[in-house]
Coordinates of C-alpha atoms (C1' of nucleotides) in Angstrom, one line a residue:
Chain A
M15 CA -9.6 -14.2 11.9
R16 CA -9.6 -10.9 10.1
L17 CA -6.6 -9.8 8.1
A18 CA -6.3 -6.4 6.5
T19 CA -3.9 -4.3 4.4
W20 CA -3.7 -0.6 4.3
N21 CA -1.4 2.0 2.7
V22 CA -1.7 4.6 5.4
N23 CA 0.4 7.3 3.8
S24 CA 2.2 8.2 7.1
V25 CA 1.4 6.2 10.3
R26 CA 2.4 9.1 12.5
T27 CA -0.2 11.4 10.9
R28 CA -2.9 8.8 11.0
V29 CA -2.3 6.8 14.1
D30 CA -5.5 7.9 15.8
R31 CA -7.5 6.9 12.7
V32 CA -5.8 3.6 12.5
T33 CA -6.3 2.6 16.1
A34 CA -9.9 3.6 16.0
W35 CA -10.4 1.7 12.8
L36 CA -8.7 -1.5 14.2
Q37 CA -11.1 -1.5 17.1
R38 CA -14.2 -0.7 15.1
R39 CA -13.4 -3.4 12.5
D40 CA -12.1 -5.9 15.0
V41 CA -9.0 -6.7 12.9
D42 CA -6.5 -9.3 14.1
V43 CA -3.7 -8.7 11.6
L44 CA -2.9 -5.5 9.8
A45 CA -0.2 -5.0 7.2
L46 CA 0.7 -1.3 6.7
Q47 CA 2.5 0.3 3.8
E48 CA 4.0 3.8 3.5
T49 CA 4.5 4.3 7.2
K50 CA 6.9 7.1 6.2
C51 CA 9.1 6.8 9.3
R52 CA 12.1 5.2 10.8
D53 CA 11.7 2.3 13.3
D54 CA 12.5 4.6 16.2
Q55 CA 9.6 7.0 15.1
F56 CA 7.0 4.3 14.7
P57 CA 4.2 4.7 17.3
E58 CA 4.5 1.1 18.5
E59 CA 3.1 1.7 22.0
R60 CA -0.2 2.9 20.6
F61 CA -0.7 -0.5 19.0
R62 CA 0.8 -2.5 21.9
E63 CA -1.7 -1.0 24.3
L64 CA -4.5 -2.4 22.1
G65 CA -2.9 -5.9 22.3
Y66 CA -1.0 -6.0 19.0
E67 CA 2.5 -7.1 18.5
V68 CA 4.4 -4.9 16.1
A69 CA 7.0 -5.5 13.4
H70 CA 8.2 -2.5 11.3
V71 CA 10.9 -1.6 8.9
G72 CA 11.6 2.0 7.9
Y73 CA 14.9 3.6 7.1
S74 CA 13.8 7.2 6.3
Q75 CA 10.8 9.3 5.5
W76 CA 10.2 7.1 2.4
N77 CA 8.4 3.8 2.1
G78 CA 8.2 1.8 5.4
V79 CA 6.1 -1.3 6.0
A80 CA 4.7 -3.0 9.1
V81 CA 2.7 -6.0 10.4
L82 CA 0.6 -5.7 13.5
S83 CA -0.9 -8.8 15.0
R84 CA -2.9 -9.9 18.0
V85 CA -2.7 -13.6 17.0
G86 CA 1.0 -14.0 17.2
L87 CA 3.8 -12.5 15.2
D88 CA 6.8 -14.8 14.6
D89 CA 9.8 -15.3 12.3
V90 CA 9.9 -11.6 11.2
E91 CA 11.9 -11.2 8.0
V92 CA 13.0 -7.8 6.6
G93 CA 12.9 -8.1 2.8
F94 CA 12.5 -11.3 0.8
P95 CA 15.5 -13.3 -0.6
G96 CA 16.7 -11.7 -3.8
M97 CA 14.9 -8.4 -3.3
L98 CA 16.3 -5.7 -5.5
T99 CA 18.2 -2.7 -4.3
W100 CA 17.9 0.9 -5.4
A101 CA 20.3 3.9 -5.5
A102 CA 18.1 6.8 -4.5
K103 CA 20.7 9.4 -5.9
E104 CA 23.0 9.4 -8.8
G105 CA 26.2 7.7 -7.8
A106 CA 24.8 6.5 -4.5
E107 CA 25.4 2.9 -3.4
P108 CA 22.3 0.8 -4.1
A109 CA 20.6 -0.3 -0.9
A110 CA 17.5 -2.3 0.1
E111 CA 14.4 -0.2 0.6
A112 CA 11.8 -0.7 3.3
R113 CA 9.2 -2.3 1.0
A114 CA 8.7 -5.9 2.2
L115 CA 8.3 -7.4 5.7
G116 CA 7.3 -11.0 6.4
A117 CA 5.8 -12.4 9.6
T118 CA 3.8 -15.5 10.6
C119 CA 0.5 -14.6 12.2
G120 CA -2.2 -17.1 13.2
G121 CA -0.7 -19.7 10.9
V122 CA -0.4 -17.4 7.9
R123 CA 2.8 -16.2 6.4
V124 CA 2.0 -12.5 5.8
W125 CA 4.1 -10.3 3.6
S126 CA 3.4 -6.6 3.8
L127 CA 4.5 -5.2 0.4
Y128 CA 5.0 -1.8 -1.1
V129 CA 5.8 -2.3 -4.7
P130 CA 7.9 0.5 -6.3
N131 CA 5.8 3.2 -8.1
G132 CA 7.7 3.2 -11.4
R133 CA 7.2 7.0 -11.8
Q134 CA 7.2 7.2 -15.7
L135 CA 7.3 4.6 -18.4
G136 CA 11.0 4.3 -19.3
D137 CA 12.2 5.8 -16.1
P138 CA 14.9 3.8 -14.3
H139 CA 12.4 3.4 -11.4
Y140 CA 10.0 1.7 -13.9
D141 CA 12.7 -0.9 -14.7
Y142 CA 13.4 -1.3 -11.0
K143 CA 9.6 -1.9 -10.4
L144 CA 9.5 -4.7 -13.0
E145 CA 12.7 -6.4 -11.7
W146 CA 11.6 -6.0 -8.1
L147 CA 8.3 -7.8 -9.0
A148 CA 10.2 -10.5 -10.9
A149 CA 12.3 -11.1 -7.9
L150 CA 9.2 -11.3 -5.7
R151 CA 7.7 -13.8 -8.1
T152 CA 10.8 -16.0 -7.9
A153 CA 10.9 -15.9 -4.1
A154 CA 7.1 -16.4 -3.6
G155 CA 7.0 -19.2 -6.2
G156 CA 9.8 -20.9 -4.3
W157 CA 7.9 -20.8 -1.1
L158 CA 5.0 -22.8 -2.7
T159 CA 7.4 -25.2 -4.4
A160 CA 9.0 -25.9 -1.0
D161 CA 5.6 -26.3 0.7
P162 CA 2.5 -26.4 -1.6
A163 CA 0.3 -26.4 1.5
A164 CA 1.7 -23.2 2.9
Q165 CA -0.7 -20.5 3.9
V166 CA 0.9 -17.4 2.4
A167 CA -0.6 -14.0 1.8
L168 CA 1.1 -11.4 -0.3
V169 CA -0.7 -8.2 0.7
G170 CA -0.2 -4.5 0.1
D171 CA 0.1 -1.7 -2.4
W172 CA 1.0 -3.3 -5.7
N173 CA 1.0 -0.1 -7.7
I174 CA -0.6 -2.0 -10.6
A175 CA -4.1 -2.0 -12.0
P176 CA -4.2 -5.5 -13.5
Q177 CA -7.4 -5.1 -15.5
D178 CA -9.0 -2.2 -17.5
D179 CA -11.9 -2.3 -15.0
D180 CA -9.4 -1.4 -12.2
V181 CA -9.2 2.3 -13.3
W182 CA -12.1 4.6 -14.0
D183 CA -11.1 5.6 -17.5
M184 CA -8.3 3.8 -19.5
K185 CA -8.0 6.8 -21.8
V186 CA -6.6 8.9 -18.9
F187 CA -3.9 6.3 -18.4
A188 CA -2.9 5.8 -22.0
H189 CA 0.8 6.6 -21.4
S190 CA 0.9 6.0 -17.7
T191 CA 2.5 3.5 -15.4
H192 CA 0.3 1.1 -13.4
V193 CA -1.6 -0.2 -16.4
S194 CA 1.2 -1.0 -18.9
G195 CA 1.6 -4.4 -20.4
P196 CA 4.9 -5.3 -18.7
E197 CA 3.5 -4.3 -15.3
R198 CA 0.4 -6.3 -15.8
E199 CA 2.5 -9.2 -17.0
A200 CA 4.7 -9.0 -13.8
F201 CA 1.5 -9.0 -11.7
R202 CA 0.1 -12.0 -13.6
A203 CA 3.4 -13.9 -13.2
V204 CA 2.9 -13.7 -9.4
V205 CA -0.7 -15.0 -9.8
E206 CA 0.5 -17.8 -12.1
A207 CA 3.1 -18.7 -9.4
G208 CA 0.1 -19.8 -7.3
Y209 CA -1.3 -16.6 -5.7
A210 CA -4.9 -15.7 -6.3
D211 CA -6.7 -12.4 -5.7
V212 CA -9.0 -13.5 -2.9
V213 CA -10.8 -10.1 -2.6
R214 CA -12.2 -9.7 -6.1
P215 CA -14.8 -12.6 -5.9
H216 CA -16.3 -10.8 -2.9
T217 CA -16.0 -7.2 -4.4
P218 CA -16.9 -7.5 -8.1
G219 CA -16.5 -4.5 -10.4
P220 CA -16.5 -2.4 -12.4
G221 CA -16.1 0.8 -10.4
V222 CA -14.6 -0.9 -7.3
Y223 CA -11.3 0.8 -6.2
T224 CA -8.9 1.0 -3.3
Y225 CA -7.2 4.3 -4.1
W226 CA -8.4 7.7 -5.1
D227 CA -6.1 10.7 -5.8
Y228 CA -6.4 13.6 -3.4
T229 CA -6.7 16.0 -6.3
Q230 CA -9.6 16.8 -8.7
L231 CA -12.4 15.5 -6.5
R232 CA -11.4 11.9 -7.5
F233 CA -13.1 10.3 -4.5
P234 CA -16.5 12.0 -4.6
R235 CA -16.5 11.5 -8.4
R236 CA -15.7 7.8 -7.8
E237 CA -12.6 8.0 -10.0
G238 CA -10.2 5.6 -8.5
M239 CA -7.8 2.7 -9.0
R240 CA -7.8 -0.8 -7.7
I241 CA -4.1 -1.3 -6.8
D242 CA -4.1 -2.8 -3.3
F243 CA -4.4 -6.6 -3.3
V244 CA -4.5 -9.6 -1.1
L245 CA -3.0 -12.5 -3.1
G246 CA -3.2 -15.8 -1.3
S247 CA -1.7 -19.3 -1.8
P248 CA -4.2 -22.1 -2.4
A249 CA -4.3 -23.1 1.3
F250 CA -4.9 -19.5 2.3
E251 CA -7.5 -19.0 -0.4
R252 CA -9.5 -21.9 0.9
R253 CA -9.7 -20.2 4.3
V254 CA -11.2 -17.0 2.9
T255 CA -14.9 -16.6 3.7
N256 CA -15.4 -12.9 2.9
A257 CA -13.6 -9.7 1.9
L258 CA -14.3 -6.0 1.7
I259 CA -12.8 -2.7 0.7
D260 CA -13.5 -0.2 3.5
R261 CA -14.4 2.8 1.3
Q262 CA -15.8 4.6 4.4
E263 CA -12.3 5.0 5.7
R264 CA -11.4 7.1 2.6
K265 CA -13.9 9.8 3.7
G266 CA -13.4 12.9 5.7
K267 CA -10.5 15.1 6.8
G268 CA -7.3 13.3 7.4
A269 CA -7.9 10.2 5.3
S270 CA -5.2 8.3 3.6
D271 CA -5.6 8.2 -0.2
H272 CA -5.9 4.4 0.0
A273 CA -8.8 2.5 1.6
P274 CA -8.1 -0.6 3.8
V275 CA -8.8 -4.0 2.4
I276 CA -10.1 -6.7 4.8
V277 CA -10.3 -10.5 4.4
E278 CA -12.1 -12.8 6.7
L279 CA -10.7 -16.3 7.3
A280 CA -12.3 -19.4 8.7
D281 CA -10.7 -20.6 11.9
Chain B
dA19 C1' -23.9 10.9 -1.1
dT20 C1' -19.6 13.9 1.7
dG21 C1' -15.7 17.8 -1.2
dC22 C1' -11.6 20.8 -4.6
dC23 C1' -3.3 17.7 -2.8
dA24 C1' -0.6 15.4 1.1
dT25 C1' 3.5 13.7 3.3
dC26 C1' 8.3 14.2 4.8
dC27 C1' 12.5 17.0 6.1
dA28 C1' 14.4 21.1 5.6
dG29 C1' 14.3 25.4 6.9
dA30 C1' 10.1 29.0 3.8
dG31 C1' 11.3 24.9 -1.2
dG32 C1' 12.1 20.2 -3.2
dA33 C1' 11.1 15.2 -3.7
dT34 C1' 7.8 11.7 -3.9
dG35 C1' 3.5 9.8 -5.0
dA36 C1' 0.0 7.0 -8.9

DNA sequence: ATGCCATCCAGAGGATGA
């Protein structure tokens, strides 16, 4: 079974690219982030006609996460228990955002996650990011306490570069989000709760990334960040036989700024 | 060793992104 995650940066803009890629890569389960549409705008039929079941949550033009599967898609869950809410505007009522979607596919509990960006160090959105991750750690840790043999995959855009090797030049990020101590600590807490980066052993660095900014020739200059991860429970990790970051898909006109990440699992 | 910012909605500019 092949499971992948991809921040597509608008599914409507890139649906042709995504469907072609799914077929070329023979992917069974795909978690998408930043679909940037409401449920009624999601191009569900384009995936159904290729044999995929579809679960999506999107409330507006922002965020949006999905799981596509051709090996079953059951027990769909919008958001995880205890997920933080966010007030988009001053004085607005805090509400859940479309940043987490769970579904069981081929025996794996897959969570498509779009971790808050954080914007700037000290910004309210930065605190939201840290608290959102702490809540995720609590929920995900609980799943393994309840069932240590569970096959769980926490996949998506984590908006954190956990190691210095995960950016091309730490000096550029001296006062930036994504590399700060508290963010890295929040990421590590999820790992310590029992979830391992199953991709890194198959894609060693340095210089291996999943995201390249559209500006300043970042991609041809190979100046990127590794911020998209597949974190797997022990039972999931044992099934992983290979992994790759599909850098090819970042090339050309109309590419997302993120590359897809694929994991191969033993049957 | 593949290219010089993109997406959305609104409505011709602003917010978001990492």
